[in-house]
Short mmCIF file of C-alpha atoms and ligand atoms in Angstrom, two decimals:
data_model
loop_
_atom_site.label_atom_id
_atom_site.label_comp_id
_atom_site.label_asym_id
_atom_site.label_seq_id
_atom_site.Cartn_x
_atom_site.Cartn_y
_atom_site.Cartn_z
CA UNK A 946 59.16 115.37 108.76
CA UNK A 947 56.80 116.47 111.41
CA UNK A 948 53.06 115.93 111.20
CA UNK A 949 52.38 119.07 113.19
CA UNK A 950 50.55 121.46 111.21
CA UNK A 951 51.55 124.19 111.32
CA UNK A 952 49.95 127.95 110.57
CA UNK A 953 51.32 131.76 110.65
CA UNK A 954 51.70 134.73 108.86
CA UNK A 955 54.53 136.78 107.81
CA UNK A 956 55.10 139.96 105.82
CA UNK A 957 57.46 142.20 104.26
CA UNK A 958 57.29 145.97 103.10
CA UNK A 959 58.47 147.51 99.96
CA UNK A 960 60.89 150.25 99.67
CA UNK A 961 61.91 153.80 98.44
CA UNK A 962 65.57 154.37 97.93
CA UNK A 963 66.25 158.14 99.22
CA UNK A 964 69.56 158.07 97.36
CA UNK A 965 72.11 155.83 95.64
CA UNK A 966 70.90 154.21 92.28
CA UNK A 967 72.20 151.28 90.14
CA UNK A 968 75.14 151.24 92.67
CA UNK A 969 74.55 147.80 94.83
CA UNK A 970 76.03 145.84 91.69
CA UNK A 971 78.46 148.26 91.92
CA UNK A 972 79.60 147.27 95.11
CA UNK A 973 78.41 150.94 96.02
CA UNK A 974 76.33 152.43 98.59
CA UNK A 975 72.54 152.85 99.14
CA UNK A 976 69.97 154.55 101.55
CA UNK A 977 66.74 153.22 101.10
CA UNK A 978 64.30 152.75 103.78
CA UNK A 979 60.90 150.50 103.95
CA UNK A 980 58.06 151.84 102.86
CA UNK A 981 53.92 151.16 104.92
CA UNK A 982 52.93 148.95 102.16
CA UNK A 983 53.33 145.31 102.42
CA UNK A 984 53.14 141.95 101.14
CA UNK A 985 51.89 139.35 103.93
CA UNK A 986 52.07 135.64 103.38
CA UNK A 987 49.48 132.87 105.45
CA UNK A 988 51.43 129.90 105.80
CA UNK A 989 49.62 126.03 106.36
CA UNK A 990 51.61 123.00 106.52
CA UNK A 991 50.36 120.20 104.66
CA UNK A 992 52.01 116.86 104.67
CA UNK A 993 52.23 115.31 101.17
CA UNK A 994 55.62 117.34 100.70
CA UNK A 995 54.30 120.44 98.13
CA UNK A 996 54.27 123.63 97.50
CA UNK A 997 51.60 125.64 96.64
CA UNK A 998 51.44 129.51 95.76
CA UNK A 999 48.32 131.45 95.57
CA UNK A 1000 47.63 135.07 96.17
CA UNK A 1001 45.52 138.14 95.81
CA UNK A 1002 47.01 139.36 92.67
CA UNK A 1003 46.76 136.75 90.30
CA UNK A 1004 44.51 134.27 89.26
CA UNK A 1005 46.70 132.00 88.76
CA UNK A 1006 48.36 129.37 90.88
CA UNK A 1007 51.18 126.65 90.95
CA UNK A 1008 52.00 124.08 92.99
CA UNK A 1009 54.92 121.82 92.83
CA UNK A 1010 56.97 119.11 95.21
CA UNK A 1011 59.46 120.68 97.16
CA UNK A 1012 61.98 117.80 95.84
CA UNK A 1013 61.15 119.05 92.52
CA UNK A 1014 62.40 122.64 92.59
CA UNK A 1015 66.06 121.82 92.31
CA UNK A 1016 64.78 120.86 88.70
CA UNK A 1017 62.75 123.52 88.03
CA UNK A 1018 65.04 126.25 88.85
CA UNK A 1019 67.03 127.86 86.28
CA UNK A 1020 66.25 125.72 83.21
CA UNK A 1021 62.30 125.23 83.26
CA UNK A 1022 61.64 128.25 85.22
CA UNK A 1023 58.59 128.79 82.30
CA UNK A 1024 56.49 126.09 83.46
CA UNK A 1025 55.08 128.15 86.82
CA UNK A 1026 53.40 131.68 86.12
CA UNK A 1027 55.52 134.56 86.38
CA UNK A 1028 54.96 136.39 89.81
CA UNK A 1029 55.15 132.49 91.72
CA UNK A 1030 58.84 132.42 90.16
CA UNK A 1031 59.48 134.76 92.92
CA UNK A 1032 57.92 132.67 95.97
CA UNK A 1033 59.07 129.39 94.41
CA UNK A 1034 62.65 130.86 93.75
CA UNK A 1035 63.47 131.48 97.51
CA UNK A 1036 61.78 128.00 97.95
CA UNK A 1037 64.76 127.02 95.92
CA UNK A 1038 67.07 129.19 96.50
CA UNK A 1039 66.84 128.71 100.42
CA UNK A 1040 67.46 124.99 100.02
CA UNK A 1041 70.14 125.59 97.86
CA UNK A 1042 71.67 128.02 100.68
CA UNK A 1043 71.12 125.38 103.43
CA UNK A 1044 71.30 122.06 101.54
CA UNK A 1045 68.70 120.66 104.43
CA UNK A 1046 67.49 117.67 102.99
CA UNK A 1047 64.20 118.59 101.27
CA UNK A 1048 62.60 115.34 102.80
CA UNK A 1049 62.51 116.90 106.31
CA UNK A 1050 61.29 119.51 105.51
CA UNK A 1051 56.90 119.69 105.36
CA UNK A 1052 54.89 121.07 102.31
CA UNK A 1053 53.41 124.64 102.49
CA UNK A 1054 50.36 126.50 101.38
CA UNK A 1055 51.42 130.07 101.02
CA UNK A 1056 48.79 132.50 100.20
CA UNK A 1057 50.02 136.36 99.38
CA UNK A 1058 48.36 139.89 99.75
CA UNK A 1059 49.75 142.75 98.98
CA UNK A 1060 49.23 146.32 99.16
CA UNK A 1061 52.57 147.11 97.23
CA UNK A 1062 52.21 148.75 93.97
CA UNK A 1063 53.47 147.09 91.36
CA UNK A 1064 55.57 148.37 88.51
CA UNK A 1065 55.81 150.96 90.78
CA UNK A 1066 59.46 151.28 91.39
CA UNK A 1067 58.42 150.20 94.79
CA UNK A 1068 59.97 146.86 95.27
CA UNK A 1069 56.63 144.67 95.07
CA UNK A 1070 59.14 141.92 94.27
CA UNK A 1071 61.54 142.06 97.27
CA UNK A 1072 58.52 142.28 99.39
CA UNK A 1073 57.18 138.87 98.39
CA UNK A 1074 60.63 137.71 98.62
CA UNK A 1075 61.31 138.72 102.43
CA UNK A 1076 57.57 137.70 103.76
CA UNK A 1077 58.25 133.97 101.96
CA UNK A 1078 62.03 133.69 103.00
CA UNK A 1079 60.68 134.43 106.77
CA UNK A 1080 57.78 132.45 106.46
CA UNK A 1081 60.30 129.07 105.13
CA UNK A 1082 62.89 130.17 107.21
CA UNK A 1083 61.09 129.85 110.56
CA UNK A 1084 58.61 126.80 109.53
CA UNK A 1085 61.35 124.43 107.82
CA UNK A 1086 63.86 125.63 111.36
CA UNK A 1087 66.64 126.65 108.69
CA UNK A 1088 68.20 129.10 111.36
CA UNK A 1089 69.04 131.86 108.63
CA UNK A 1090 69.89 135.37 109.69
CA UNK A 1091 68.31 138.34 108.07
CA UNK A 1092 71.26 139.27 105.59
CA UNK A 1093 71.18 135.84 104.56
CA UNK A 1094 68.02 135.75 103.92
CA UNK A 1095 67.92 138.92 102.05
CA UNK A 1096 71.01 136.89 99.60
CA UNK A 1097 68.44 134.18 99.24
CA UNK A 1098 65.76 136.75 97.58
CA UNK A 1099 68.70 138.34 95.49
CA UNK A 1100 69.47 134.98 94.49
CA UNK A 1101 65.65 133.81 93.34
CA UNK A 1102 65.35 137.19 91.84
CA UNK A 1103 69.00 136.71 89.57
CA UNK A 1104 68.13 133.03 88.92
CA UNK A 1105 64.61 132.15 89.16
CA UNK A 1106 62.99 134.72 87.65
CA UNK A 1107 66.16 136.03 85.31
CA UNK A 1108 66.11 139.18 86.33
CA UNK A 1109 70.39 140.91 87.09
CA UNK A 1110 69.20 142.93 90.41
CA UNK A 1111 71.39 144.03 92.63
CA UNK A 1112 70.92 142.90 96.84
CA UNK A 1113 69.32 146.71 97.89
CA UNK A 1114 65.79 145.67 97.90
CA UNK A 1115 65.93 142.55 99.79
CA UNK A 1116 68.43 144.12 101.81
CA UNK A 1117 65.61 146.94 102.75
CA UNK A 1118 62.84 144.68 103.11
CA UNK A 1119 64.36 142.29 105.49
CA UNK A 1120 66.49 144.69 107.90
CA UNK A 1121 64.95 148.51 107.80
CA UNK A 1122 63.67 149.90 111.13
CA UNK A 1123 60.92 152.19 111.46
CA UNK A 1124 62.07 155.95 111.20
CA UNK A 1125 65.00 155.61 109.28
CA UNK A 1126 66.67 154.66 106.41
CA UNK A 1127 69.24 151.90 105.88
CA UNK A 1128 73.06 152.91 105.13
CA UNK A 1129 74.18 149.97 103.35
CA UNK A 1130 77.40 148.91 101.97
CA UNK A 1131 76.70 146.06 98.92
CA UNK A 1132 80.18 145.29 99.23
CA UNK A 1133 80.32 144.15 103.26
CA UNK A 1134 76.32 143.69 103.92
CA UNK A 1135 77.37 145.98 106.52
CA UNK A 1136 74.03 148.20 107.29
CA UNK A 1137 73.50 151.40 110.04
CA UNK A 1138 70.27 152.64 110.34
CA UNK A 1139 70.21 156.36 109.74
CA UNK A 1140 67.64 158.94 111.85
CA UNK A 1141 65.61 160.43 108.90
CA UNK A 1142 63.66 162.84 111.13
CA UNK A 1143 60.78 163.48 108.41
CA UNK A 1144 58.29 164.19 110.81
CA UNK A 1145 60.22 165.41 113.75
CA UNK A 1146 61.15 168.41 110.64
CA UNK A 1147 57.74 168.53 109.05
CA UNK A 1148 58.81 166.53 106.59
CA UNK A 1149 56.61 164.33 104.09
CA UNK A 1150 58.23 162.27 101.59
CA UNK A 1151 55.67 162.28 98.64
CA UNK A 1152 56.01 159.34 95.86
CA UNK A 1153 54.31 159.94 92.46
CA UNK A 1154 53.89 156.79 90.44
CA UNK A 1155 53.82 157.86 86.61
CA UNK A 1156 52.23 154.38 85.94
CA UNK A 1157 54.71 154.30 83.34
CA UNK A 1158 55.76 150.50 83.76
CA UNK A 1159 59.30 149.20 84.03
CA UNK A 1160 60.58 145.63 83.56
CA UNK A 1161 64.18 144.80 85.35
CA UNK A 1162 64.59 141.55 83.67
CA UNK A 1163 65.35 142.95 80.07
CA UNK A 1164 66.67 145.58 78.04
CA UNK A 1165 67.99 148.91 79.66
CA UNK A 1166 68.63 147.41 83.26
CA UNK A 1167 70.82 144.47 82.21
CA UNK A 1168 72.51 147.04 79.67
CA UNK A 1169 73.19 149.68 82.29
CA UNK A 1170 74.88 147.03 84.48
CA UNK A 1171 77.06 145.66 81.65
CA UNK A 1172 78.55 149.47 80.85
CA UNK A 1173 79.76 149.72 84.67
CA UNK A 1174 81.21 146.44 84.11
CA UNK A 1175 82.94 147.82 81.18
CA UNK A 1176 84.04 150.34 83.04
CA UNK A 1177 85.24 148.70 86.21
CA UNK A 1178 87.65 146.60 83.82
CA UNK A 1179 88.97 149.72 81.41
CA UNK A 1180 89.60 150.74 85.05
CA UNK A 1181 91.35 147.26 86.60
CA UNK A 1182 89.23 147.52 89.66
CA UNK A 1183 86.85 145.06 90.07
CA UNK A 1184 84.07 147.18 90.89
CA UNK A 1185 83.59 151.42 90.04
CA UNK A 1186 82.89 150.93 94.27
CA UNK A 1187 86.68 151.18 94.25
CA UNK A 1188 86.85 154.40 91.72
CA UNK A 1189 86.38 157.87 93.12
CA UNK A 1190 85.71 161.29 91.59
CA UNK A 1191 89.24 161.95 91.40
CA UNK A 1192 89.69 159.09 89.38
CA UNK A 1193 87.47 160.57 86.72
CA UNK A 1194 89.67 162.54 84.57
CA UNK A 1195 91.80 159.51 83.98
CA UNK A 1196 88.32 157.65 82.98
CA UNK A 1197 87.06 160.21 80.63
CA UNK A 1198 90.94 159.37 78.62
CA UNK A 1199 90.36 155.91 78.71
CA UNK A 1200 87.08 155.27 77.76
CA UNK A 1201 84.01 156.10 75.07
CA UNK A 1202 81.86 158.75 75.92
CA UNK A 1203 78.60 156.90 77.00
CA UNK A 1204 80.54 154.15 78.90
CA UNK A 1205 82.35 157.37 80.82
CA UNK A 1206 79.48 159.01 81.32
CA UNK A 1207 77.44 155.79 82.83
CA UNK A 1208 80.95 155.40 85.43
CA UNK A 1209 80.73 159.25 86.42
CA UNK A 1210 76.59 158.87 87.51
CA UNK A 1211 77.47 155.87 89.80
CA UNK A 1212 81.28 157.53 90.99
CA UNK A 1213 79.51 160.57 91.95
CA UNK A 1214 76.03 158.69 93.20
CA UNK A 1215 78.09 156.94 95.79
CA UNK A 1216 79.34 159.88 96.63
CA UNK A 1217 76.04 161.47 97.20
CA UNK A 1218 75.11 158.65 99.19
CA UNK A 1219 78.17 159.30 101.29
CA UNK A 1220 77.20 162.99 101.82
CA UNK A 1221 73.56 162.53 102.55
CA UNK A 1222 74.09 160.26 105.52
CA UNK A 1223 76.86 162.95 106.66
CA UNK A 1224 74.28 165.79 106.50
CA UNK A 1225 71.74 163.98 107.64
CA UNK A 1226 73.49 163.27 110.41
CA UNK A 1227 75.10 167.06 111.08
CA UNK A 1228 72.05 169.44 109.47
CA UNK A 1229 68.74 167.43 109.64
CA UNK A 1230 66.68 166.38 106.23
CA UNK A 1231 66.52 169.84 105.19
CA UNK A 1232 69.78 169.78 103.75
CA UNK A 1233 69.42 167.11 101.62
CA UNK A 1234 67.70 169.02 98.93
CA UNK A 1235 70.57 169.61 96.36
CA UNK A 1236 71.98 166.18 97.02
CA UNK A 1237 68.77 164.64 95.59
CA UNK A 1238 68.26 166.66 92.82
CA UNK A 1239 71.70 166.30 91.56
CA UNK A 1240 71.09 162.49 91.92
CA UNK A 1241 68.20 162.84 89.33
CA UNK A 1242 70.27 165.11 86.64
CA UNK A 1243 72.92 162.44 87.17
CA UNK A 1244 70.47 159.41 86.31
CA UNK A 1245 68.61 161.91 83.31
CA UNK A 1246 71.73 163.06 81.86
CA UNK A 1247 74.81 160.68 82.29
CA UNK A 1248 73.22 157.35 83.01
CA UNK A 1249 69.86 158.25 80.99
CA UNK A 1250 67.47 156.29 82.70
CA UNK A 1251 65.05 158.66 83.11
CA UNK A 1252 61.74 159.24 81.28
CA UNK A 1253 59.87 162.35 80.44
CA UNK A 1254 56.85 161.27 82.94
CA UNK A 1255 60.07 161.10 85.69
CA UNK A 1256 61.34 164.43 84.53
CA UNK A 1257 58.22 166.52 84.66
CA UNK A 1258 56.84 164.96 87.86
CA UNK A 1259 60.61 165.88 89.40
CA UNK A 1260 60.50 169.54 87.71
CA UNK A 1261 56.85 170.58 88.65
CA UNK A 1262 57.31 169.41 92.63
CA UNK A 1263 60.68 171.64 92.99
CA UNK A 1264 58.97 174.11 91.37
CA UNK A 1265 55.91 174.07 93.52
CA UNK A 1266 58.10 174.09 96.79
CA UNK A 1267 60.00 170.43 96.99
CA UNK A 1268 63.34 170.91 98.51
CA UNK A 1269 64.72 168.14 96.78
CA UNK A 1270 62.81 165.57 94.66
CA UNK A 1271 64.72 162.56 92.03
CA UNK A 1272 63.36 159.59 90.39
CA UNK A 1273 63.53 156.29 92.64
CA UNK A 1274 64.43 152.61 91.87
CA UNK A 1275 65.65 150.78 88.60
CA UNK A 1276 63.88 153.77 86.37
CA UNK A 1277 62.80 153.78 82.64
CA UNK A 1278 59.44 154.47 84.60
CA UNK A 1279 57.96 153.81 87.89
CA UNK A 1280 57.99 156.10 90.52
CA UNK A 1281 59.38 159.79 91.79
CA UNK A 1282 60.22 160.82 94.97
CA UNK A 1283 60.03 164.31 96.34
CA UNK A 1284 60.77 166.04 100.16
CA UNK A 1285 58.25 168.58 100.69
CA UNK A 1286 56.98 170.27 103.50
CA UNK A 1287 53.92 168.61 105.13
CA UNK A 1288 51.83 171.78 104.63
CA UNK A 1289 52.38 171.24 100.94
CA UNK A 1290 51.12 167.91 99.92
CA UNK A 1291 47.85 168.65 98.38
CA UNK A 1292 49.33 171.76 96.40
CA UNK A 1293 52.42 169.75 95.28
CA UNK A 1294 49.99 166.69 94.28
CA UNK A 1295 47.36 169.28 92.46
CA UNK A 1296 50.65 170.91 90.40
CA UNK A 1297 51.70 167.62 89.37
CA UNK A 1298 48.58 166.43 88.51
CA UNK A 1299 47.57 169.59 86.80
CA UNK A 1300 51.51 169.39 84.51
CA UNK A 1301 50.52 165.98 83.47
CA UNK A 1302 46.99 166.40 82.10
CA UNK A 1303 48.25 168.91 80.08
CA UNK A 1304 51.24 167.15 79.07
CA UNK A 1305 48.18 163.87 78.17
CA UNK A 1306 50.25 161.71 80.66
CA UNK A 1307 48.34 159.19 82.65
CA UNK A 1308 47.29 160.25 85.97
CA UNK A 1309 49.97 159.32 88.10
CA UNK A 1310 49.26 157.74 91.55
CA UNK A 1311 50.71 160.28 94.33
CA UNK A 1312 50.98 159.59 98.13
CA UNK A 1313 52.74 159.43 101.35
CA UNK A 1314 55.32 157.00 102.79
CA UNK A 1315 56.68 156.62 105.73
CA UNK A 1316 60.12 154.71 107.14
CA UNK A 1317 58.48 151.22 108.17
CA UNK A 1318 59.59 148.45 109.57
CA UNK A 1319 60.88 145.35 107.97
CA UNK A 1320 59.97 142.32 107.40
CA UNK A 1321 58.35 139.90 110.78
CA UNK A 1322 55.89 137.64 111.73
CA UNK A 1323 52.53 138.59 112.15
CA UNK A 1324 50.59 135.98 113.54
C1 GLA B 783 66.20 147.98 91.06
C2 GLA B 783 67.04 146.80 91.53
C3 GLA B 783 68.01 147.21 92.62
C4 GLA B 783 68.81 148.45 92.22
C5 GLA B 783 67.88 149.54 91.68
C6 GLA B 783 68.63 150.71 91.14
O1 GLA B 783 65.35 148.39 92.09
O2 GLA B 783 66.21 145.77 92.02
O3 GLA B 783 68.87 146.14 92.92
O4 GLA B 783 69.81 148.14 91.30
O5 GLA B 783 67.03 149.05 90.66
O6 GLA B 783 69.27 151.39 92.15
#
């Protein structure tokens, strides 16, 4: 172990995903992109061998030895507060990958801010993820490349904290470029960055946060997940990645209604993904209007993960001009996205605010993002 202290700071962004939900544990496609908001992490060495997580958001901290997160990690995962599950979990999860011998490697302090919002939809988790796996990665010299350390998050997220993600956020957090999104396959790990041209069109991408909060690690998530499982086996493929819309009609004979139904949204979502990088590509953002609202109607009405809050805030910005607009992320809350003109954001923000005061909603949080980069040292 070196005695060098050591000192830095890392940080990694959240994410929107422009199209292609619940299909990266599908093997499917996705086209999210990193978002201006970020989670940064101030490293300091410290030579007795722990860890210790504080941050910004919580009051409360943990601290452990490094030697004893291999016992910690799945079984008494309870014993550290909730949100350090995440930064302990790559801890773990990154000696697990590596199997360095945790005696070489020196104790941290790691102390988080964030500007992510959380519950939002937005990824808060992945973001601490990527700004700790860079921050470990670099000071313990473990030599990991980005998708493997975007595996590593996956893995503390599935394990550490419980909760069956798929690899899309960490994916976005740790390889986006600024500008455009990232075309990823979640069966190769194969990613291309795609020209978004927002601005270039006069283009805004507006997210409204219903505040409505979402939780990944129970209920409709892990059920969602298990259906296309279902599905993938009624099918004998071992993923619906390998079942395409013509392969529907044979589905709809072989299966129950809802478990059809929850195969169709993520056959025809990858398929959306497919066309949106296509027309991106040959027509400009413009054209991606219909693609995203059809993505919405699919999550509403065949995989019903929607929520009223999602629903209205998607209905009132097409009506007051969006070209396209769909919920975003895991759903059963969180956050909306809609493509509108940049002239329009403070009419589209006063319509939706307006439609859910009179529905008695919360206020929902509504802003701008832009295609960031991912996740890097700071300092
Ligand atoms: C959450 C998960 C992702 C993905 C989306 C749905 O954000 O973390 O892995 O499954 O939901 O597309």
């Amino acid at each position: 172990m070196t005695d060098t202290p050591t000192a830095g700071t890392w940080s990694a962004p959240g994410r929107v995903n422009l199209i292609g939900e619940h299909t990266d544990y599908n093997d499917g496609f996705v086209l999210p992109f990193a978002i201006e908001f970020r989670t940064a992490v101030a490293l300091q060495t410290r030579t007795d061998g722990r860890i210790r997580v504080t941050s910004s958001f919580s009051s409360d901290a943990a601290e452990v030895a490094v030697s004893d997160l291999a016992a910690l990690f799945p079984d008494r995962r309870d014993e550290v507060p909730e949100w350090a599950r995440y930064p302990l979990g790559v801890a773990w999860a990154l000696l697990e990958a590596t199997g360095v011998d945790v005696a070489s490697v020196p104790g941290v302090d790691l102390s988080f801010s964030s500007d992510v919002p959380v519950g939002a939809g937005l990824s808060s988790s992945a973001a601490i993820e990527g700004a700790t796996a860079s921050a470990l990665n670099d000071v313990w010299g473990l030599g990991l490349d980005r998708v493997s350390l975007a595996k590593v998050g996956c893995r503390a997220e599935n394990e550490a904290v419980g909760a069956p993600t798929g690899i899309m956020d960490q994916m976005a957090s740790m390889l986006s470029r600024a500008d455009a999104a990232t075309f990823l396959d979640c069966r190769s790990l194969q990613t291309e960055s795609v020209d978004l041209g927002f601005a270039g069109a006069g283009l805004e991408l507006l997210v409204i946060d219903t505040k409505v909060t979402h939780a990944h690690s129970t209920g409709g998530y892990r059920e969602r997940r298990a259906s296309c499982e279902q599905g993938a086996a009624i099918m004998g493929v071992p993923a619906l990645r390998d079942i395409t819309v013509d392969d529907l009609t044979r589905a709809r004979e072989l299966m129950d209604d809802v478990t059809f139904r929850r195969v169709r949204h993520v056959v025809t979502e990858n398929q959306r993904v497919l066309d949106t990088v296509e027309t991106l590509r040959s027509a400009g953002p413009r054209a991606i209007g219909q693609l995203l609202d059809a993505s919405h109607a699919s999550m509403r009405d065949d995989f019903e993960i929607s929520v009223p809050e999602l629903d209205l805030a998607v209905d009132t910005a097409r009506a007051a001009g969006a070209i396209g607009a769909r919920m975003t992320g895991g759903g059963f809350g969180g956050a909306a996205i809609a493509l509108i003109d940049h002239s329009l954001v403070a009419s589209v923000t006063a319509a939706v605010e307006r439609a859910f005061a009179d529905a008695g909603y919360a206020t929902p949080h509504i802003f701008t993002v832009h295609p960031s980069e991912g996740a890097r040292r700071d300092a």
